Short mmCIF file of C-alpha atoms in Angstrom, two decimals:
data_model
loop_
_atom_site.label_atom_id
_atom_site.label_comp_id
_atom_site.label_asym_id
_atom_site.label_seq_id
_atom_site.Cartn_x
_atom_site.Cartn_y
_atom_site.Cartn_z
CA SER A 17 4.37 11.78 21.55
CA ASP A 18 5.71 14.46 19.27
CA LEU A 19 8.81 12.45 18.37
CA ALA A 20 9.89 8.82 18.67
CA VAL A 21 13.15 6.94 18.97
CA LEU A 22 12.55 3.41 17.77
CA ALA A 23 13.93 0.31 16.11
CA SER A 24 13.76 -0.08 12.37
CA GLY A 25 10.96 -2.20 10.97
CA THR A 26 7.25 -2.09 11.62
CA ALA A 27 7.57 0.46 14.44
CA ALA A 28 9.08 3.01 12.05
CA LEU A 29 6.32 2.46 9.52
CA GLU A 30 3.67 2.76 12.25
CA ALA A 31 5.22 6.04 13.43
CA ALA A 32 5.17 7.37 9.87
CA LEU A 33 1.53 6.36 9.42
CA LEU A 34 0.75 8.24 12.64
CA GLU A 35 2.69 11.21 11.24
CA ARG A 36 5.24 11.12 14.04
CA PRO A 37 8.79 12.19 13.23
CA HIS A 38 11.24 9.59 14.45
CA VAL A 39 14.83 8.50 14.75
CA VAL A 40 15.63 4.90 13.88
CA VAL A 41 18.17 3.04 15.99
CA TYR A 42 19.21 -0.53 15.43
CA ARG A 43 21.98 -2.59 16.95
CA VAL A 44 22.49 -6.35 16.73
CA SER A 45 25.15 -8.83 17.82
CA PRO A 46 28.47 -8.66 15.94
CA ILE A 47 27.90 -12.01 14.21
CA THR A 48 24.41 -11.01 13.09
CA TRP A 49 25.79 -7.70 11.82
CA TRP A 50 28.55 -9.48 9.91
CA LEU A 51 26.01 -11.78 8.24
CA PHE A 52 23.56 -8.98 7.55
CA LYS A 53 26.14 -6.79 5.82
CA ARG A 54 26.86 -9.63 3.39
CA LEU A 55 23.20 -10.47 2.69
CA ARG A 56 21.45 -7.11 2.70
CA HIS A 57 19.81 -5.83 -0.44
CA VAL A 58 18.56 -2.47 0.77
CA GLN A 59 20.27 0.87 0.97
CA TYR A 60 18.26 2.08 3.98
CA TYR A 61 17.24 0.11 7.04
CA SER A 62 14.03 1.96 7.86
CA MET A 63 10.89 1.10 5.92
CA THR A 64 10.04 4.78 6.14
CA ASN A 65 13.22 5.79 4.31
CA GLN A 66 12.54 3.16 1.68
CA LEU A 67 9.14 4.74 1.03
CA LEU A 68 10.19 8.41 1.08
CA SER A 69 11.32 10.06 -2.15
CA THR A 70 14.39 11.27 -0.25
CA PRO A 71 15.40 9.22 2.81
CA ASP A 72 15.49 11.86 5.54
CA VAL A 73 14.63 9.86 8.65
CA PRO A 74 17.81 9.67 10.74
CA GLU A 75 19.14 6.11 10.98
CA LEU A 76 21.65 5.23 13.66
CA ILE A 77 22.88 1.73 12.93
CA GLN A 78 25.22 -0.53 14.89
CA ASP A 79 28.26 1.49 16.11
CA ASP A 80 26.42 4.79 15.47
CA VAL A 81 23.92 3.90 18.21
CA THR A 82 25.31 6.04 21.02
CA ALA A 83 23.62 8.27 23.55
CA ALA A 84 25.32 11.33 22.05
CA ASN A 85 24.13 10.51 18.51
CA ILE A 86 20.58 9.84 19.68
CA VAL A 87 20.49 13.12 21.61
CA LYS A 88 21.82 15.00 18.56
CA ALA A 89 19.25 13.46 16.20
CA VAL A 90 16.38 14.20 18.59
CA THR A 91 17.64 17.73 19.27
CA ASP A 92 17.97 18.40 15.53
CA TYR A 93 14.27 17.63 15.14
CA LEU A 94 13.16 19.56 18.22
CA ASN A 95 15.17 22.64 17.24
CA GLN A 96 13.63 22.72 13.76
CA PRO A 97 9.83 22.88 13.93
CA ASP A 98 9.70 23.36 10.15
CA LEU A 99 11.55 20.08 9.68
CA MET A 100 9.08 18.28 11.93
CA SER A 101 6.16 19.82 10.06
CA ASP A 102 7.66 18.83 6.70
CA MET A 103 8.22 15.25 7.87
CA LYS A 104 4.60 15.03 9.03
CA LYS A 105 3.44 16.14 5.57
CA ARG A 106 5.67 13.59 3.90
CA PHE A 107 4.40 10.87 6.23
CA ARG A 108 0.82 11.87 5.38
CA GLN A 109 1.71 11.26 1.73
CA ILE A 110 3.03 7.78 2.59
CA ARG A 111 -0.21 7.02 4.40
CA GLY A 112 -2.19 8.12 1.36
CA ASP A 113 -0.01 6.03 -0.94
CA LEU A 114 -0.46 2.92 1.21
CA LYS A 115 -4.14 3.33 1.98
CA LEU A 116 -5.85 0.48 0.19
CA ASN A 117 -9.28 0.38 1.89
CA ALA A 118 -8.93 -3.37 2.31
CA ASP A 119 -12.24 -3.64 4.21
CA VAL A 120 -14.18 -1.98 1.39
CA GLN A 121 -12.42 -4.07 -1.25
CA ALA A 122 -13.17 -7.29 0.65
CA ALA A 123 -16.85 -6.34 1.01
CA ARG A 124 -17.07 -5.71 -2.74
CA VAL A 125 -15.53 -9.09 -3.55
CA VAL A 126 -17.99 -10.88 -1.25
CA ALA A 127 -20.92 -8.92 -2.68
CA ASP A 128 -19.82 -9.77 -6.23
CA ILE A 129 -19.60 -13.47 -5.35
CA VAL A 130 -23.08 -13.43 -3.81
CA ARG A 131 -24.55 -11.60 -6.81
CA ALA A 132 -22.88 -13.98 -9.28
CA ASP A 133 -23.95 -17.16 -7.48
CA PRO A 134 -27.25 -16.88 -5.60
CA GLY A 135 -26.70 -20.40 -4.24
CA VAL A 136 -23.91 -19.02 -2.04
CA ARG A 137 -26.50 -17.15 0.08
CA GLY A 138 -27.99 -20.35 1.42
CA GLN A 139 -24.68 -21.86 2.54
#
C-alpha cells in the first residue's frame, strides 16, 4: 500500500523499514491506560518517532483515536505528495541506520572460530 494505518510497535517499525508512510493509532482499556501513563518513560509511542530526528509520524493515542482524526491524518498525507516523499527518504535513513548485516557478521564469527581452532571442523 502507499500508506498504512496501524498500531504502534513492531508494525510501525516494519512500515518504516518498507518506506511506507503511516499513521499510528493505539487505544487500550481505561485501566491499562491509567497504569501506562504512570509507568511510561517515552515521549512518543511509535518506534518510528523514537528513531526519527524529528517525530513526524502522526500518533493518535487513546481518546484521539476517532474516525474523523484518522481520516484527517490520512488525508493530510495523501494531499501532500512531497510530505510522503520526504517521509520515505527519512525511513530509508532509518533502514540504513539499523542495517547490521547480521547474517554476514554471524558467518564471520563462525569462520573465525573455525580458523582459530581446527579441531572444531571435525565436530
